[in-house]
Structure formats: C-alpha cells, structure tokens
Short mmCIF file of C-alpha atoms in Angstrom, two decimals:
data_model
loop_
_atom_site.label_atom_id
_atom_site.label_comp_id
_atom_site.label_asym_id
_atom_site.label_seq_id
_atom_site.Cartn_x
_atom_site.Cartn_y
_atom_site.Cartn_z
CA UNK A 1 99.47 70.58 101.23
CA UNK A 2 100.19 69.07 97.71
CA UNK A 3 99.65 71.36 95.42
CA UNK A 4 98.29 70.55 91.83
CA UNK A 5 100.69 71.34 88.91
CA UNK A 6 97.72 73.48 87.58
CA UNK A 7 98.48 76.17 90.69
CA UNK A 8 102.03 75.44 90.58
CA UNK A 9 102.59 77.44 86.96
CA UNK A 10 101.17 80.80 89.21
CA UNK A 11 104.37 80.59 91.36
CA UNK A 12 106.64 83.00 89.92
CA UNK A 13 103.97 85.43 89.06
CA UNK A 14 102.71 85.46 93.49
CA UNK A 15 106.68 85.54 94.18
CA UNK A 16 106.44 89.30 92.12
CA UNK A 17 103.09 89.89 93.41
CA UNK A 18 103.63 89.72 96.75
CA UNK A 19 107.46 91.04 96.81
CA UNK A 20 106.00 94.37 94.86
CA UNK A 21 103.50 94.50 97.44
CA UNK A 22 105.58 94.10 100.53
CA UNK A 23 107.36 97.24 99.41
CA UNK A 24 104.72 99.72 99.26
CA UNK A 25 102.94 99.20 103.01
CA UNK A 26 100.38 101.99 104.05
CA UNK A 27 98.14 101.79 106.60
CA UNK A 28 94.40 101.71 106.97
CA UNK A 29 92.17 103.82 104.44
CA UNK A 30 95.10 104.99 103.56
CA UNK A 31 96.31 102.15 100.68
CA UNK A 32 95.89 104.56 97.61
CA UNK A 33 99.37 102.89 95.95
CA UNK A 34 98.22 99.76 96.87
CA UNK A 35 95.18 100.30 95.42
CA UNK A 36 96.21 101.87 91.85
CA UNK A 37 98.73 98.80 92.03
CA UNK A 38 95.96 95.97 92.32
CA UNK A 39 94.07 97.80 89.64
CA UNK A 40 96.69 97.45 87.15
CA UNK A 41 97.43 94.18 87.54
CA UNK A 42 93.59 93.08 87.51
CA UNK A 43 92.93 95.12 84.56
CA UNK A 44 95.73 93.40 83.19
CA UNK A 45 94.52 90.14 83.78
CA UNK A 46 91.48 90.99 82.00
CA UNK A 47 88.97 92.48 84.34
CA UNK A 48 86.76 95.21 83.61
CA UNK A 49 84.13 95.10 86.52
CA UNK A 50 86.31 96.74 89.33
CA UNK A 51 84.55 98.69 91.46
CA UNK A 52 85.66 101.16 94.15
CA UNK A 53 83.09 101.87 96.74
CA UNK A 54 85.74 103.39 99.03
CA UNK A 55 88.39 105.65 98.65
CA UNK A 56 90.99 102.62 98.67
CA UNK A 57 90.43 98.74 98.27
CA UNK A 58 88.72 97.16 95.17
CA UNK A 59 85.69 95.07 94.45
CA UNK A 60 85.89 92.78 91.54
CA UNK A 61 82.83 91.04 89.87
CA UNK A 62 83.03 88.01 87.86
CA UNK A 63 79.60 86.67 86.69
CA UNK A 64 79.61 83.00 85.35
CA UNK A 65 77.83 81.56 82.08
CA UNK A 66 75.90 79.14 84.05
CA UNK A 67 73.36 79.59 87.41
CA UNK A 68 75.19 79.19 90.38
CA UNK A 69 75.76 80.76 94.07
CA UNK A 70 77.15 84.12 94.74
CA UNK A 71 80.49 83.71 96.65
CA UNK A 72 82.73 86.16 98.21
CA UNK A 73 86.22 85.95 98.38
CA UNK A 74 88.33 88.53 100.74
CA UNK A 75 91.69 89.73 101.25
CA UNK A 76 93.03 92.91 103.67
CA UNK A 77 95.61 95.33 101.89
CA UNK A 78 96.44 97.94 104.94
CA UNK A 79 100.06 97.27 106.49
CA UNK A 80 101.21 98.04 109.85
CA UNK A 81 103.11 101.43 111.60
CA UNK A 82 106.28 98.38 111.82
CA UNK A 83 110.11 99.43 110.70
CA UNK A 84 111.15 96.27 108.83
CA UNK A 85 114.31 93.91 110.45
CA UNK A 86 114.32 91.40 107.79
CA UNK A 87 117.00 92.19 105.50
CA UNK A 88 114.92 90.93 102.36
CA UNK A 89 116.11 92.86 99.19
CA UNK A 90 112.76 93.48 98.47
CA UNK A 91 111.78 95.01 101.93
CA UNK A 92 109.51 98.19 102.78
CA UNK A 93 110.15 101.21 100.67
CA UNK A 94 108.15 103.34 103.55
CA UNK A 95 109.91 104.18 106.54
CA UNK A 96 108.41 102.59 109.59
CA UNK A 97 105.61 100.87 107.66
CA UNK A 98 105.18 97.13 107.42
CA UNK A 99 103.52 94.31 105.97
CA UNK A 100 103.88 92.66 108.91
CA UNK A 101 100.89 90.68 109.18
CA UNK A 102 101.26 89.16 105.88
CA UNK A 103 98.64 91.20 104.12
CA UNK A 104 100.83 91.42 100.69
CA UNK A 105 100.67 87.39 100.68
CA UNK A 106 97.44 87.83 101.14
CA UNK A 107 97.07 90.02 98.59
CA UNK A 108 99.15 87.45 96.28
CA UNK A 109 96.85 84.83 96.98
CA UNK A 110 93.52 86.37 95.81
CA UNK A 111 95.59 87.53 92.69
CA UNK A 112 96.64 83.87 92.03
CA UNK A 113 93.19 83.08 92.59
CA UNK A 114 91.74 86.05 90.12
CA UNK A 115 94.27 84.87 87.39
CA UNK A 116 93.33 81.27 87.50
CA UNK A 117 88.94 82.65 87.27
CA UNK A 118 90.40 84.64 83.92
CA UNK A 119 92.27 81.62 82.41
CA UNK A 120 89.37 79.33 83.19
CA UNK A 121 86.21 81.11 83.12
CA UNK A 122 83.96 77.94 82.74
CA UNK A 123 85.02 77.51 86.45
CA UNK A 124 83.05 80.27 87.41
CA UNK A 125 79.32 79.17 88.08
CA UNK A 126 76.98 81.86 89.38
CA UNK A 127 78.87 85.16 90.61
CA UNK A 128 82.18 85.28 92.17
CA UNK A 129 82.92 88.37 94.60
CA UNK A 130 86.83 89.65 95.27
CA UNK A 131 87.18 92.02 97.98
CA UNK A 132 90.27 93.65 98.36
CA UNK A 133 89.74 95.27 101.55
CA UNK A 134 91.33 97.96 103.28
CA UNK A 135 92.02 98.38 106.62
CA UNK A 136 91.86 94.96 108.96
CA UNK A 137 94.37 96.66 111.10
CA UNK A 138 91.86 99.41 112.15
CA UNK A 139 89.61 100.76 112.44
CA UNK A 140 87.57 97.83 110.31
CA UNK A 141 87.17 98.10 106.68
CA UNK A 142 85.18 95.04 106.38
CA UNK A 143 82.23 96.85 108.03
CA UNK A 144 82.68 99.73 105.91
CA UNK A 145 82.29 97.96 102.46
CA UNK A 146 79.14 96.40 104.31
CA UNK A 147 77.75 99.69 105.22
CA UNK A 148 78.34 100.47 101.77
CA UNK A 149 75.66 97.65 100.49
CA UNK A 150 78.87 95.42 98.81
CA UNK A 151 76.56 91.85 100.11
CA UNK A 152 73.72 92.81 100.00
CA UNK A 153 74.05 94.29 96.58
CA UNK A 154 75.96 92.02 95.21
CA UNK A 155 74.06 89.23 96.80
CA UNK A 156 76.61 87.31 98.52
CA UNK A 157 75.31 84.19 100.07
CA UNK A 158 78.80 82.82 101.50
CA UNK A 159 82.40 84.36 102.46
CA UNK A 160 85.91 82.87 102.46
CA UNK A 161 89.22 84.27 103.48
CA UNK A 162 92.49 83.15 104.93
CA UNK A 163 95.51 84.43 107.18
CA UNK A 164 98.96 82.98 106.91
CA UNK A 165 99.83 81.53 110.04
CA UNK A 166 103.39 81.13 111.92
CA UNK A 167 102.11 79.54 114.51
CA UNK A 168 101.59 75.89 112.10
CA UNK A 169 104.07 74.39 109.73
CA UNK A 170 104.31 75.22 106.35
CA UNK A 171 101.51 73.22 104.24
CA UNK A 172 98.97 72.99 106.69
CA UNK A 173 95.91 74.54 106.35
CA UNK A 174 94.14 74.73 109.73
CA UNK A 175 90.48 76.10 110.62
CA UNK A 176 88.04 75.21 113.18
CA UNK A 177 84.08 75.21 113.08
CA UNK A 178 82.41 77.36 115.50
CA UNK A 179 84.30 80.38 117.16
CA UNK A 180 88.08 80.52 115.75
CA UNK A 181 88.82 84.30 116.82
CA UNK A 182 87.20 86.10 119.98
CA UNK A 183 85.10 89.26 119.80
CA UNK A 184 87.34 92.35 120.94
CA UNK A 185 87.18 95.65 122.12
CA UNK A 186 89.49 98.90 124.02
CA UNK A 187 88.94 100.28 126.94
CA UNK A 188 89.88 103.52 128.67
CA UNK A 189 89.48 104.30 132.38
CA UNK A 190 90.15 107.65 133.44
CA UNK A 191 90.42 108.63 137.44
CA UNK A 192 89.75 111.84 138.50
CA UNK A 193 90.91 112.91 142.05
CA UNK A 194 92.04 115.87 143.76
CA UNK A 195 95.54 117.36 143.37
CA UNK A 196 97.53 118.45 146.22
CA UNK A 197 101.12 119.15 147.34
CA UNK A 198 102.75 115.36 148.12
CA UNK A 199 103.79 116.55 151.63
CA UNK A 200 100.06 117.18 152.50
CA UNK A 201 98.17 114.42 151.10
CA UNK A 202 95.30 114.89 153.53
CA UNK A 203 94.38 117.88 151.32
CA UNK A 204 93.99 115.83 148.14
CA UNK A 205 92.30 112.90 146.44
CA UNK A 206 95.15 110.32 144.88
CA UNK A 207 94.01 109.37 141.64
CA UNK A 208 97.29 106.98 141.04
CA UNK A 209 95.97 105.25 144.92
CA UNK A 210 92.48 104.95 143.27
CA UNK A 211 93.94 103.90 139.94
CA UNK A 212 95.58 100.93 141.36
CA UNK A 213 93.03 99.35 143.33
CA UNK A 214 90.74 99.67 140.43
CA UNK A 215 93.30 97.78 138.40
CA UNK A 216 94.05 95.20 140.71
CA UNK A 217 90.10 94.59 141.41
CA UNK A 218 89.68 94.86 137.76
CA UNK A 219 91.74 91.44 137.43
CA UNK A 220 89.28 90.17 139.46
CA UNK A 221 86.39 90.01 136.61
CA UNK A 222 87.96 87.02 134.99
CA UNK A 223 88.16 85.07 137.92
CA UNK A 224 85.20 85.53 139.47
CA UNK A 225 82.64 86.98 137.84
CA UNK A 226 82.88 84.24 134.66
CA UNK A 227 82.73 80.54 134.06
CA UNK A 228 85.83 78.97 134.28
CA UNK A 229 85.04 77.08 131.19
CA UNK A 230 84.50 80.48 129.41
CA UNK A 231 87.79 81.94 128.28
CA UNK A 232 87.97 85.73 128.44
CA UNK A 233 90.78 88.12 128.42
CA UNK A 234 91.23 91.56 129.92
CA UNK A 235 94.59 93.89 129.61
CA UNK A 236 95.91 96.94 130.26
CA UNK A 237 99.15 97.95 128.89
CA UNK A 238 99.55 101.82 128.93
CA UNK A 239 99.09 104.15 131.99
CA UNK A 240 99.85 107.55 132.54
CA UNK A 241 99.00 110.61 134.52
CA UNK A 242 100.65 113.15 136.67
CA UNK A 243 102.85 115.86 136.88
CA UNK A 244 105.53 115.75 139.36
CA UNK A 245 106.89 113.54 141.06
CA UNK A 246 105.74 115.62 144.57
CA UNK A 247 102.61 116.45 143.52
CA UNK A 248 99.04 114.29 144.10
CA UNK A 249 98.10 113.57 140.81
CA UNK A 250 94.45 114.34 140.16
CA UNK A 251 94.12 112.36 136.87
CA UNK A 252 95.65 109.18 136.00
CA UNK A 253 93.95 107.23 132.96
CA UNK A 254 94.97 103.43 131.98
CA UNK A 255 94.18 102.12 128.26
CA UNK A 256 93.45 98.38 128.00
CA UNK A 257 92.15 95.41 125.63
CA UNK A 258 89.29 93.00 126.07
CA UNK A 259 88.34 89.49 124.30
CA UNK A 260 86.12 87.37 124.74
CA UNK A 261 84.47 84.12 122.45
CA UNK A 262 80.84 84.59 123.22
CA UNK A 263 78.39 87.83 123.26
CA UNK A 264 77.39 87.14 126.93
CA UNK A 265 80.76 86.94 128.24
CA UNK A 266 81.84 89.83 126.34
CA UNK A 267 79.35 92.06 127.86
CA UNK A 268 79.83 90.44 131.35
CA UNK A 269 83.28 92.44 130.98
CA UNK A 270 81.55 95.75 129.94
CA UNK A 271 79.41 95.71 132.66
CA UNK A 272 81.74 94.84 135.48
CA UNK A 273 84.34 97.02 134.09
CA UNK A 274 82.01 100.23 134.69
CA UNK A 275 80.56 98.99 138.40
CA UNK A 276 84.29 98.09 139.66
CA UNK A 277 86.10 101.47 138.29
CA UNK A 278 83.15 103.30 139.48
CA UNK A 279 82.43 102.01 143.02
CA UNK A 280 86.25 101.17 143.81
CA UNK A 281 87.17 104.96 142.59
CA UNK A 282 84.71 106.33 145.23
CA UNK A 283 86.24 104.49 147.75
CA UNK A 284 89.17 107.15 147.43
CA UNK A 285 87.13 110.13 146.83
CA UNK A 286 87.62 109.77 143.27
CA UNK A 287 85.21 109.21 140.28
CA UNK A 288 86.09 107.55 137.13
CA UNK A 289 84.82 107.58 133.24
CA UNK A 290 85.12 104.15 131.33
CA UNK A 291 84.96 104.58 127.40
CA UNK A 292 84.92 101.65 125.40
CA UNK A 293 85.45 100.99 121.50
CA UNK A 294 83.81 97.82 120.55
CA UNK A 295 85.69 96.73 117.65
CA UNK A 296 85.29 93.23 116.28
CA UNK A 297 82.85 90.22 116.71
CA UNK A 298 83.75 86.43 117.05
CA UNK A 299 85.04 84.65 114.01
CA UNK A 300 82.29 82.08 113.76
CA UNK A 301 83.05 79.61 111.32
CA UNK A 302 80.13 77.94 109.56
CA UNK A 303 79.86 74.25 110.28
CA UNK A 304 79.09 73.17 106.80
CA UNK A 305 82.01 75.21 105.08
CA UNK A 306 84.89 73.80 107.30
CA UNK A 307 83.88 70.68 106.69
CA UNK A 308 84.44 71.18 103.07
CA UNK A 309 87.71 72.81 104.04
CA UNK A 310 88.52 69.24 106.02
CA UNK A 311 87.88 67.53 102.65
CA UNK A 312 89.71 69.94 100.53
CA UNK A 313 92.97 69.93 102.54
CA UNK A 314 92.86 66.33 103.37
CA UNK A 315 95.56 65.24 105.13
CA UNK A 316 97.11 68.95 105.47
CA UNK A 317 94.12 69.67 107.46
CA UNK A 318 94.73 70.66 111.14
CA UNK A 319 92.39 71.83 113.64
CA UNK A 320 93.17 74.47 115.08
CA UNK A 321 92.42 75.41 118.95
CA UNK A 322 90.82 79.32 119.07
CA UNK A 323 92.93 82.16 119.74
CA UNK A 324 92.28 85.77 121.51
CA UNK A 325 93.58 87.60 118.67
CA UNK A 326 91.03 89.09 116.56
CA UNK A 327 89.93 89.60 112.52
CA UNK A 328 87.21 92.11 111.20
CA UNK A 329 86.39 88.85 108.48
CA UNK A 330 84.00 88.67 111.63
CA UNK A 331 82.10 91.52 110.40
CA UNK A 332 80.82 89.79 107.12
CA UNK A 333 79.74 86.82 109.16
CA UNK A 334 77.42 88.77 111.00
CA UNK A 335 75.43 89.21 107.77
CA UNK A 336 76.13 85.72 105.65
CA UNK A 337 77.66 82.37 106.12
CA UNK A 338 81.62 82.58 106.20
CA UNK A 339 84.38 80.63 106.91
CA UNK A 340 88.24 81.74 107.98
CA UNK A 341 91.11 79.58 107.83
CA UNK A 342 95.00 79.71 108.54
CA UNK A 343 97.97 79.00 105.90
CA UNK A 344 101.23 77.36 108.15
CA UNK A 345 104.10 79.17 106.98
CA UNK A 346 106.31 78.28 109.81
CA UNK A 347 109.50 76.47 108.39
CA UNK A 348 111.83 75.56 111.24
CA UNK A 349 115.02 75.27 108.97
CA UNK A 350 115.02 79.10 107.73
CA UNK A 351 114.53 80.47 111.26
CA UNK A 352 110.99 81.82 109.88
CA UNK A 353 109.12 81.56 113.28
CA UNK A 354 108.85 85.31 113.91
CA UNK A 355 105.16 85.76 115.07
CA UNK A 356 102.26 87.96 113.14
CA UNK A 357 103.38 91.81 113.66
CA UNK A 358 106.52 91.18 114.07
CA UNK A 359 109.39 93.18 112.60
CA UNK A 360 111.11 90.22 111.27
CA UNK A 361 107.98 88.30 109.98
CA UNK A 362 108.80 86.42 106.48
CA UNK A 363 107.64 83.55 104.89
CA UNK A 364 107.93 81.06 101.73
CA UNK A 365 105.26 82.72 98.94
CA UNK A 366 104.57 78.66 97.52
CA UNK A 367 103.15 78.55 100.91
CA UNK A 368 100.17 80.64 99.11
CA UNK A 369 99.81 78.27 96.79
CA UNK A 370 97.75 76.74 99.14
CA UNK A 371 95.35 79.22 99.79
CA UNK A 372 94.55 79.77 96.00
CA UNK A 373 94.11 75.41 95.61
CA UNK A 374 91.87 75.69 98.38
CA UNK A 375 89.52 78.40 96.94
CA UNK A 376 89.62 76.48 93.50
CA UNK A 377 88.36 73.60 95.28
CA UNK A 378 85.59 75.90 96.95
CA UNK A 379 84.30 77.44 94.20
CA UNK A 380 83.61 73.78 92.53
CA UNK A 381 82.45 71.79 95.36
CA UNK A 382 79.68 74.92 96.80
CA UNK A 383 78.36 74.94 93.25
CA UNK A 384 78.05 70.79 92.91
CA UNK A 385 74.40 70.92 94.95
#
C-alpha cells in the first residue's frame, strides 16, 4: 500500500512503540505494564479522557467540534505463554512470554493512529472510541469491556480493527465481507469405565477401548452429519488417562477444538458431539461427560464497511478467503456494525514467513503504516454522508 508522506513522518516514533512493547509481553488480564505504558504515552500525546473500566486495557475518548458518528477503533495488548527465537535486540524481557501474535504492532498502530487525531483534531467529526483491549488470547476481553457498557455508553455505532497477517505480502491489506473468521469453541470428553487388573479384563470396563471409538466416530460429524458446502472443523489434540501400563484404566478424558462459520453448523457439532460420546461410550459399559466452552462468534464483516476498505486500499486490496482461526473482535459485532481486516507483513527476502504464534514471528513496523492510513481514510469517508 502507498503510504501518504503525512503517515510516513509517524515511522520512527511506531518503530519505538512497538519495539518497547514487544519487550514487556504479559498475558491476558494480566497487562498491568502494558497498561501504565500506553497511559504514558497517550497522556503524553495529549489525552486526558482515558478511562479504565478494567483492571488492565484503556479506553480513550476523543469528541470532535463538529456532529458526526461515533466510531470505535480496537487493538488487543495481552501476549502469548511463547519463549522468543528471534534474536531481535529488542526481544521479550519476560521469560517464556511473547508477542507472538503481533499484538505490540498492533498496539503501534492505534498509537500512530491516536497521534495523528491529536495533531489534527479537525479530523475528528462526532466521537472517536480507542480500545486498547486486553486479553484476545483468552479468555475474551472484548466481551468484558462490553459487559462493562463501553458501546453502549459510549454510543458506538461502528467498529474497526486489524491483525497483521503473514500469510499475504507486505502492503496488502486484505478483508472479506461476510464471515472472515469462524465461531469457536473447546471441548472436553471424559470416559468413565471400570478399572481392573490388565490380565482380567472381563472384570473391568476399558475406558481407553471406549475412548477410541468415540474419537474415531467423532470424525464422523464432519462428514456426515454436515453439508459439504459448509466448512466445519473438529480437533482433538491432548489425551490422557490411566495409571499403569497393566491396569484397565477407568478414566481417560480427550480435550479438543471446534469451528465452524455459521450458528447452525456450529451447534450441529454440539449436539452430535454429546449423542456420539454418549451412546458410543455405552456400547462399552462406559458413560461419558462432554463440557464445552463456547468462546468466540463468527467475524462477520459488514458489507458496506469493506467496501470502503476496497476503495481505501485500492490496488493493495486483496480478498481474502476465510480462515478457521478465530478473533474475539467478533464479540463487538454481535452488538454494532464492524469490520476486521489483515495487514501482509510477509516479506520473502528477510525469511519473515514464520506464522501467527510462532516463536520466531517478526515483521517490518512500516508495514503498520498501513493500518493507521487506512483508519485515517475511515474516519473521513464514514463521516462524508
């Protein structure tokens, strides 16, 4: 994306930003340097309505001289339980604590953007909302600040945010209208049996028997119980139960992920989830208890708002295909209008490919630039009607 000389001039001042930030990671709700930091520096830049309606994370108000429309612009501060492998000289200060998910550029962005609103407060028509919000990573800060009336007394009427991307080339900005990011949720399944001595199994109920027919029926769900032309995901990746290796276990519980890009679908899952484990489980004398943690909804971009993204980026613009991973930005779109797109920071050339949670994640900070031009552009063009 070509980047106006007017954004340009904020360069060195996101470089510090973000490399101050990348050293001080802490994870969810628990950002309190990361916090006092982004309060200095907004204070700084002239601020004085900073509000704290959590324990970490900031809201800043910035009412314009003129009517206008009350938008919301968001960024996540909470890191990731990561031990860094990039070598930077500025890396993480925390032991095995990471921005990892590119949260501090994040972070750099919205300050770019909050330092250009203080230079050039005739920009600001109406009332324009920054959340700096704490943790994305879990278990969902975004509905927290909701729950805490942020919207509705603030009256927000629309939401932005971004996420750098790895996965497109640096300069692109890429969205989609519609669902972008599927809804998500965990699941647990526990099996109870009946232990016994491995030499007598006759006298027992094998919960790790039962546990893998429930798993392999489980994998079922996608494939027959949905639309093929409805994309869904279900995962497990962590088992255990047991005690010896001649013993019948008599518990055995697996922990999983779900996804899915639509509320029916999702709850197809849920509901073939509990009848499988259950009936399959007392096929083997067993029983079994399904917990779930619904987490986050769909990202469900508004149709009018990424077509002003389309006409902002121009020819940077990509669209992007949806992906299974998941954002709490979904959260504020259950209540107004929002719209979440992806920065490209791949670049080929430095060997910065490393995907989103990775150890070795890094990226070019004029790739932010991009971000901040873009919500300029917003903040003039949903005020022109």
């Amino acid at each position: 994306m070509k980047i106006e000389k007017a954004i340009q001039v904020y360069l060195p001042e996101v470089i510090r930003w973000r490399r101050e930030l990348h050293q001080i990671p802490e994870l969810g709700l628990e950002e309190f340097d990361t916090t006092a930091y982004l309060k200095r520096e907004l204070t700084q830049l002239g601020f004085t309505d900073i509000r704290q309606p959590l324990e970490t994370g900031l809201v800043v108000v910035v009412d314009g001289e003129h009517p206008g429309r009350t938008i919301a612009f968001r960024t996540d501060i909470d890191g990731l339980p990561v031990t860094e492998e990039t070598g930077v000289d500025f890396a993480s200060r925390h032991l095995g604590k990471m921005h990892a998910c590119g949260h501090d550029g994040h972070m750099a962005t919205l300050l770019g953007f909050a330092k250009f609103l203080a230079e050039h407060p005739e920009a600001v028509r109406g009332r324009v909302v920054l959340l700096f919000q704490p943790a994305e990573e879990g278990p969902g800060g975004a509905q927290l600040l909701i729950e805490a009336g942020v919207l509705s007394e603030l009256g927000v009427q629309q939401i932005i945010g971004l996420h750098v991307f790895p996965e497109f080339d640096s300069g692109v900005i890429a969205c989609r209208s519609g669902a972008m990011m599927a809804r998500n949720g965990e699941v647990t399944i526990t099996i109870r049996g009946l232990s016994a001595h491995g030499a007598q199994p006759q006298q027992g109920h094998d919960a790790i028997l039962a546990m893998s027919a429930v798993v392999q029926a489980l994998h079922t769900v996608v494939a027959r119980n949905l639309s093929p032309l409805e994309p869904a995901v279900l995962t497990f990746g962590k088992i255990y139960g047991g005690e010896a290796m001649n013993i019948i276990p008599g518990q055995v519980t697996i922990e999983g992920t779900m996804r899915a890009f639509s509320d029916p679908v999702y709850e197809t899952l849920v509901q073939r989830i509990e009848e499988i484990a259950a009936g399959v489980a007392a096929g083997y004398g067993c029983t079994a208890e399904v917990c779930f943690n619904h987490m986050y909804r769909v990202v469900d971009n508004d149709p009018q708002l990424a077509a002003v993204l389309a006409e902002i980026a121009g020819d940077s613009y990509q669209e992007t295909p949806p992906y299974m991973l998941a954002e709490d930005f979904s959260m504020y779109q259950q209540v107004v209008p929002g719209l979440f797109f992806f920065v490209g920071i791949r670049n080929e050339e430095k060997g910065w490919t490393h995907p989103l949670h990775s150890s070795r994640l890094q990226f070019d900070e004029a790739d932010l630039l991009g971000g901040i031009q873009c919500y300029r552009e917003f903040l003039q063009r949903l005020n022109e009607n």
